[in-house]
Coordinates of C-alpha atoms in Angstrom, one line a residue:
Chain Z
M22 CA 4.2 -15.1 116.1
R23 CA 3.1 -10.8 116.9
E24 CA 5.4 -8.9 116.5
R25 CA 3.6 -6.8 114.5
G26 CA 6.3 -4.2 113.7
T27 CA 6.7 -2.9 117.1
I28 CA 10.3 -4.7 117.5
E29 CA 11.9 -3.3 114.5
A30 CA 10.2 0.0 114.1
Q31 CA 11.3 0.8 118.0
G32 CA 14.0 1.6 120.2
P33 CA 15.9 -1.0 122.4
V34 CA 13.5 0.2 125.4
R35 CA 10.9 -2.0 124.0
R36 CA 13.2 -4.8 122.4
V37 CA 14.2 -5.1 126.4
A38 CA 10.9 -5.3 127.3
F39 CA 9.6 -7.4 124.7
F40 CA 12.6 -9.8 126.1
E41 CA 11.6 -9.6 129.3
G42 CA 8.3 -10.5 128.7
V43 CA 8.9 -13.8 126.8
R44 CA 11.6 -14.9 129.7
H45 CA 8.8 -14.1 132.4
G46 CA 6.5 -15.9 129.7
L47 CA 8.3 -18.7 130.2
A48 CA 9.2 -19.0 133.6
V49 CA 6.9 -19.4 136.7
P50 CA 3.7 -18.2 135.6
S51 CA 4.0 -21.1 132.3
I52 CA 4.7 -23.5 134.2
V53 CA 2.2 -22.5 137.1
V54 CA -0.2 -22.7 134.0
F55 CA 0.7 -25.8 132.4
A56 CA 0.6 -27.4 135.7
T57 CA -3.1 -26.5 136.4
M58 CA -3.8 -26.8 132.9
L59 CA -2.7 -30.5 132.9
G60 CA -5.5 -31.4 136.1
F61 CA -8.4 -29.9 133.5
G62 CA -7.1 -31.9 130.6
S63 CA -7.7 -35.0 132.7
L64 CA -10.6 -33.7 133.9
A65 CA -12.1 -33.0 130.4
H66 CA -10.9 -36.2 129.7
A67 CA -12.9 -37.9 132.6
N68 CA -16.2 -36.1 131.8
G69 CA -16.5 -36.7 128.6
F70 CA -15.0 -34.0 126.4
S71 CA -12.9 -34.4 123.2
A72 CA -8.9 -33.8 122.7
L73 CA -10.2 -31.3 121.0
E74 CA -13.2 -30.4 123.2
A75 CA -10.8 -29.8 125.8
L76 CA -8.3 -27.9 123.9
L77 CA -10.4 -25.5 122.9
A78 CA -11.9 -25.1 126.4
T79 CA -8.5 -23.9 127.6
A80 CA -8.0 -21.6 123.9
L81 CA -11.0 -19.6 123.6
I82 CA -12.3 -19.9 127.8
W83 CA -9.0 -19.1 129.4
A84 CA -10.5 -19.2 132.9
M85 CA -9.4 -22.3 134.9
P86 CA -12.8 -21.8 137.7
G87 CA -14.8 -21.2 135.1
Q88 CA -13.4 -24.2 132.7
V89 CA -13.5 -26.3 135.8
A90 CA -17.1 -25.7 136.4
M91 CA -18.4 -26.2 132.7
A92 CA -16.2 -29.8 132.9
D93 CA -18.0 -30.9 136.7
L94 CA -21.5 -29.6 135.9
K95 CA -21.9 -31.3 132.5
A96 CA -20.7 -34.2 134.4
S97 CA -23.4 -34.1 137.3
G98 CA -26.0 -33.8 134.4
A99 CA -27.2 -29.9 135.7
D100 CA -29.3 -27.9 132.9
L101 CA -27.4 -26.0 130.3
F102 CA -28.7 -22.9 131.5
V103 CA -27.4 -23.4 135.1
I104 CA -23.9 -24.5 133.8
L105 CA -23.8 -21.8 131.8
L106 CA -24.9 -19.0 134.8
A107 CA -22.4 -20.7 136.9
V108 CA -19.5 -20.6 134.3
S109 CA -20.8 -16.9 133.7
M110 CA -20.6 -16.5 136.9
A111 CA -17.2 -17.9 137.7
S112 CA -15.7 -15.1 135.5
V113 CA -17.6 -12.5 136.7
R114 CA -13.9 -11.6 137.9
F115 CA -12.7 -10.7 134.3
F116 CA -14.9 -7.4 134.0
P117 CA -13.3 -5.4 136.9
M118 CA -10.1 -6.7 135.8
A119 CA -10.4 -5.9 132.1
T120 CA -11.3 -2.4 132.8
I121 CA -8.0 -2.0 134.7
L122 CA -5.9 -3.1 132.2
V123 CA -7.4 -2.3 129.3
G124 CA -7.6 1.3 131.1
T125 CA -3.7 1.0 131.9
F126 CA -3.0 0.9 128.2
R127 CA -5.6 2.3 126.4
T128 CA -3.7 5.0 124.7
E129 CA -1.0 2.4 123.1
A130 CA -3.5 -0.3 122.3
R131 CA -6.2 2.0 120.5
H132 CA -7.7 -0.8 118.2
P133 CA -11.3 -2.3 119.4
A134 CA -9.7 -6.0 118.3
A135 CA -6.2 -5.6 120.2
R136 CA -8.4 -4.4 123.4
L137 CA -10.4 -7.6 122.8
L138 CA -7.2 -9.7 122.8
L139 CA -5.4 -7.6 125.6
A140 CA -8.3 -9.0 128.1
H141 CA -8.3 -12.3 126.5
L142 CA -5.0 -12.6 127.0
M143 CA -5.4 -12.0 130.5
S144 CA -5.5 -14.9 133.7
A145 CA -4.5 -15.0 137.3
S146 CA -1.1 -15.3 136.1
T147 CA -0.8 -12.7 133.2
W148 CA -3.0 -9.5 134.6
P149 CA -1.0 -8.8 138.0
M150 CA 2.3 -9.2 135.7
G151 CA 0.9 -6.7 132.9
M152 CA -0.4 -4.6 135.7
A153 CA 3.5 -4.5 138.0
A154 CA 5.1 -3.6 134.1
A155 CA 3.2 -0.9 133.4
Q156 CA 3.9 0.5 137.0
R157 CA 8.1 0.2 136.4
M158 CA 8.1 0.8 132.5
P159 CA 6.7 3.3 130.7
A160 CA 3.0 2.0 129.0
A161 CA 3.9 1.6 125.6
S162 CA 6.7 -0.8 126.9
A163 CA 4.8 -2.2 129.1
L164 CA 2.7 -2.9 126.3
V165 CA 4.8 -4.7 124.4
Y166 CA 6.0 -6.5 127.6
Y167 CA 2.5 -8.3 127.8
W168 CA 2.2 -9.6 124.4
P169 CA 4.6 -12.6 124.7
V170 CA 4.0 -12.9 128.2
G171 CA 0.0 -13.8 127.5
T172 CA 1.1 -15.6 124.5
L173 CA 3.4 -17.6 126.1
C174 CA 0.9 -18.5 129.0
I175 CA -2.1 -19.4 127.0
T176 CA 0.3 -21.2 125.0
A177 CA 1.7 -23.2 127.6
G178 CA -1.6 -24.1 129.1
C179 CA -2.8 -25.6 125.8
I180 CA -0.3 -27.8 125.7
G181 CA -0.5 -28.4 129.5
T182 CA -4.3 -29.4 128.7
V183 CA -3.7 -32.2 125.7
A184 CA -0.4 -33.5 128.1
G185 CA -3.1 -34.0 130.9
Y186 CA -5.9 -35.0 128.5
W187 CA -3.6 -37.7 126.9
L188 CA -2.0 -39.2 129.8
S189 CA -5.3 -39.5 131.3
A190 CA -6.5 -41.6 128.3
D191 CA -3.3 -44.3 129.0
M192 CA -2.5 -43.5 132.6
P193 CA -4.0 -46.0 135.5
E194 CA -6.7 -44.9 137.7
I195 CA -3.9 -43.9 140.2
V196 CA -2.4 -41.1 138.2
R197 CA -6.3 -40.1 136.4
L198 CA -7.8 -39.8 139.5
T199 CA -4.6 -37.7 140.9
L200 CA -4.5 -35.5 137.9
V201 CA -8.3 -34.6 138.5
F202 CA -8.3 -34.3 142.2
L203 CA -4.8 -31.4 141.6
N204 CA -7.8 -29.1 140.2
V205 CA -9.4 -29.0 143.4
V206 CA -5.9 -28.1 145.2
F207 CA -4.9 -25.8 142.8
L208 CA -8.1 -23.7 142.8
A209 CA -8.4 -23.8 147.0
L210 CA -4.8 -22.5 146.7
L211 CA -5.1 -20.2 144.2
F212 CA -7.9 -18.6 146.9
A213 CA -5.4 -18.7 149.8
L214 CA -3.6 -16.4 147.6
N215 CA -6.1 -13.7 148.9
R216 CA -5.2 -11.5 151.8
D217 CA -8.2 -9.1 151.2
R218 CA -10.8 -10.0 153.9
L219 CA -13.4 -10.0 152.2
V220 CA -12.4 -12.1 149.7
I221 CA -11.9 -14.4 152.4
L222 CA -15.2 -14.0 154.0
A223 CA -17.0 -14.2 150.5
V224 CA -14.6 -17.9 149.9
A225 CA -15.4 -18.7 153.4
A226 CA -19.1 -18.3 153.0
G227 CA -19.0 -20.0 150.0
A228 CA -16.8 -22.9 150.9
V229 CA -18.9 -23.7 153.7
L230 CA -22.1 -23.4 151.9
G231 CA -21.4 -25.1 148.5
P232 CA -21.9 -28.8 149.6
P233 CA -25.1 -28.5 151.6
L234 CA -26.9 -26.3 148.9
H235 CA -25.7 -28.8 146.3
A236 CA -27.4 -31.7 148.8
L237 CA -30.7 -29.8 148.5
E238 CA -30.6 -28.3 145.0
P239 CA -27.9 -30.3 142.4
N240 CA -28.7 -27.8 139.7
Y241 CA -28.8 -24.5 141.1
G242 CA -26.8 -25.5 143.7
V243 CA -24.0 -23.5 142.8
V244 CA -25.7 -20.6 141.6
L245 CA -27.5 -20.0 145.3
T246 CA -24.1 -21.0 147.0
G247 CA -22.8 -17.9 144.7
L248 CA -25.3 -15.1 145.7
I249 CA -26.1 -16.2 149.1
G250 CA -22.6 -16.7 150.0
G251 CA -21.2 -13.7 148.5
T252 CA -23.9 -11.0 148.8
F253 CA -23.5 -12.2 153.2
A254 CA -19.5 -11.6 153.0
Y255 CA -20.7 -8.2 151.2
A256 CA -23.3 -7.3 154.0
I257 CA -20.9 -8.2 156.7
L258 CA -17.5 -6.6 155.3
G259 CA -17.8 -5.0 151.6
R260 CA -19.3 -1.2 153.2
R261 CA -16.5 -0.7 155.1
R262 CA -13.4 0.3 153.2
Chain J
M5 CA -35.4 -24.2 131.8
S6 CA -35.3 -28.1 130.8
S7 CA -32.4 -29.6 130.5
L8 CA -31.4 -28.8 126.1
A9 CA -29.1 -31.1 124.8
V10 CA -26.0 -29.9 123.3
T11 CA -22.9 -31.5 122.6
P12 CA -19.6 -30.8 124.3
L13 CA -18.4 -28.6 121.8
V14 CA -21.4 -26.4 121.9
L15 CA -21.5 -26.5 125.3
V16 CA -17.3 -25.4 125.2
L17 CA -18.3 -22.7 123.0
L18 CA -21.4 -21.1 124.6
S19 CA -18.8 -21.6 128.0
A20 CA -16.0 -19.1 126.3
A21 CA -19.0 -16.8 124.6
V22 CA -20.4 -16.0 128.4
T23 CA -16.9 -15.7 129.6
F24 CA -15.8 -13.5 127.0
L25 CA -18.8 -11.2 127.2
W26 CA -17.3 -10.0 131.0
R27 CA -13.6 -9.4 129.1
G28 CA -15.4 -7.8 126.2
L29 CA -17.6 -6.0 128.5
G30 CA -14.4 -4.5 131.0
A31 CA -12.4 -3.6 127.5
A32 CA -15.4 -2.0 126.1
L33 CA -15.7 0.0 129.2
A34 CA -12.1 0.4 130.2
S35 CA -11.7 3.3 132.4
R36 CA -15.4 5.1 132.2
I37 CA -16.2 3.0 135.3
D38 CA -15.5 3.0 139.1
T39 CA -14.3 -0.9 140.6
E40 CA -14.0 0.6 143.3
G41 CA -17.7 0.8 143.5
T42 CA -20.4 -1.2 145.6
L43 CA -21.7 -3.1 142.6
F44 CA -18.1 -4.2 141.4
R45 CA -17.2 -5.2 145.5
W46 CA -21.0 -7.4 145.5
I47 CA -20.0 -8.9 142.3
A48 CA -16.5 -9.6 143.2
C49 CA -18.0 -11.1 146.3
V50 CA -20.9 -13.4 144.6
S51 CA -18.0 -14.5 142.4
Y52 CA -15.2 -15.7 144.4
A53 CA -18.1 -17.7 147.0
T54 CA -19.1 -19.2 143.7
V55 CA -16.0 -20.8 142.8
A56 CA -15.2 -21.3 146.4
G57 CA -18.7 -23.7 147.0
L58 CA -18.1 -25.3 143.6
I59 CA -14.5 -26.3 144.9
S60 CA -15.8 -27.3 148.2
R61 CA -18.2 -29.5 146.8
M62 CA -16.1 -31.2 144.7
T63 CA -14.0 -32.0 147.3
V64 CA -17.0 -33.3 149.8
L65 CA -19.8 -34.7 146.9
P66 CA -17.4 -35.1 143.8
T67 CA -18.7 -36.8 140.5
G68 CA -17.0 -39.0 138.6
E69 CA -14.7 -41.8 139.5
I70 CA -13.1 -40.0 142.0
A71 CA -16.1 -40.0 144.0
E72 CA -15.5 -43.8 144.9
T73 CA -12.3 -42.4 146.9
P74 CA -12.8 -41.5 150.5
L75 CA -13.5 -38.5 151.9
A76 CA -11.3 -38.3 154.6
L77 CA -8.2 -38.8 152.0
R78 CA -9.3 -36.2 150.3
L79 CA -9.9 -33.3 152.9
G80 CA -6.7 -34.5 154.5
A81 CA -4.8 -34.1 151.1
V82 CA -6.6 -30.8 151.0
A83 CA -5.2 -30.1 154.2
I84 CA -1.1 -31.1 153.7
G85 CA -1.6 -28.9 150.1
F86 CA -2.2 -26.1 152.3
A87 CA 0.1 -26.6 155.1
V88 CA 2.9 -27.3 152.7
F89 CA 1.9 -24.2 151.0
F90 CA 2.2 -22.0 154.2
L91 CA 5.4 -23.6 154.5
A92 CA 6.7 -23.0 151.5
K93 CA 6.1 -18.8 152.0
R94 CA 2.7 -19.4 150.0
N95 CA 4.3 -21.0 146.9
L96 CA 1.6 -22.4 144.7
L97 CA 3.8 -25.1 142.7
L98 CA 4.8 -26.5 145.7
G99 CA 1.1 -26.7 147.9
A100 CA -0.4 -27.6 144.9
A101 CA 2.4 -30.9 143.9
A102 CA 2.0 -32.0 147.9
G103 CA -1.4 -32.0 148.2
A104 CA -1.1 -34.3 144.6
A105 CA 1.3 -36.5 145.6
S106 CA -0.1 -37.0 149.5
F107 CA -3.6 -38.5 147.5
A108 CA -1.8 -40.3 145.4
S109 CA 0.0 -41.7 148.1
G110 CA -3.1 -42.1 150.1
L111 CA -4.7 -43.9 147.2
I112 CA -1.8 -46.7 146.8
L113 CA -1.2 -47.4 150.7
L114 CA -5.6 -48.1 150.4
G115 CA -4.4 -50.6 147.6
S116 CA -7.0 -49.2 145.1

């Protein structure tokens, strides 16, 4: 899919890195991503998207929280502006993540298109893998490792999305509901992976404020929750590091 | 802003655009910016709180079919997912599977 001459032109070190990337990309992250997107596929089905739209969402947005926000808020009847604001706020983390990742590979990935592709393939699973690779091998090899990891993960996500969509369409209600519920459990646990006190406080503040603010102001509730909860957490812990 | 009616496809494309904006901005400013700075820390807090608020609301006040299920079941299943997650040394797959399985079992027991 994406050798672009890197493999045959360079020595064995790169080939080793590439196949390690293939192995890692086929292993746990792809299984996790598949399971996650299985849930998103069923949520998209439940909320009136077509299979193609669900697939495009995973391929083009490639951010589970943003995708879930989009599908859920559409169903709750929020304004377009609010949905896009919430989706955007849910994905702000890609700004610092892309800055760090692309910065790590800035001498190896010179072409702007390659840099944008690096940033697009980033996700909660692939970013740490790419960063860890850059720690343990030369940047050039780490980049060769990252391409298959990113490509395989997003492919697994797309397959999972379509699988979840079809399962939802043909399965009994219990399966449908469980797959939709999987989104909630998965994202909640994704937060639990964090050990940073500031992040934990921001998550707690958001979780506490989310339902009451939504009840008060269904349209802007999610955006207000982020601004108030996030600012509160920052005010308490953000300045001390 | 009034509610502009857009097709789901346009909604997907616009959502992709606002997401890619951050990726592109990060790629463009790579290594010319301090990601440890105060602004970034605040942005991260707001982003995490937004998603946490959404998830919490999807559990407590969901939309669609799932709103028919009992609140106690949804909260209980999330709690079981967390318990298994921590017992299994922060295993995301096991935790999520346990949460989903508890939820499905609860639905079967309630005979819905």
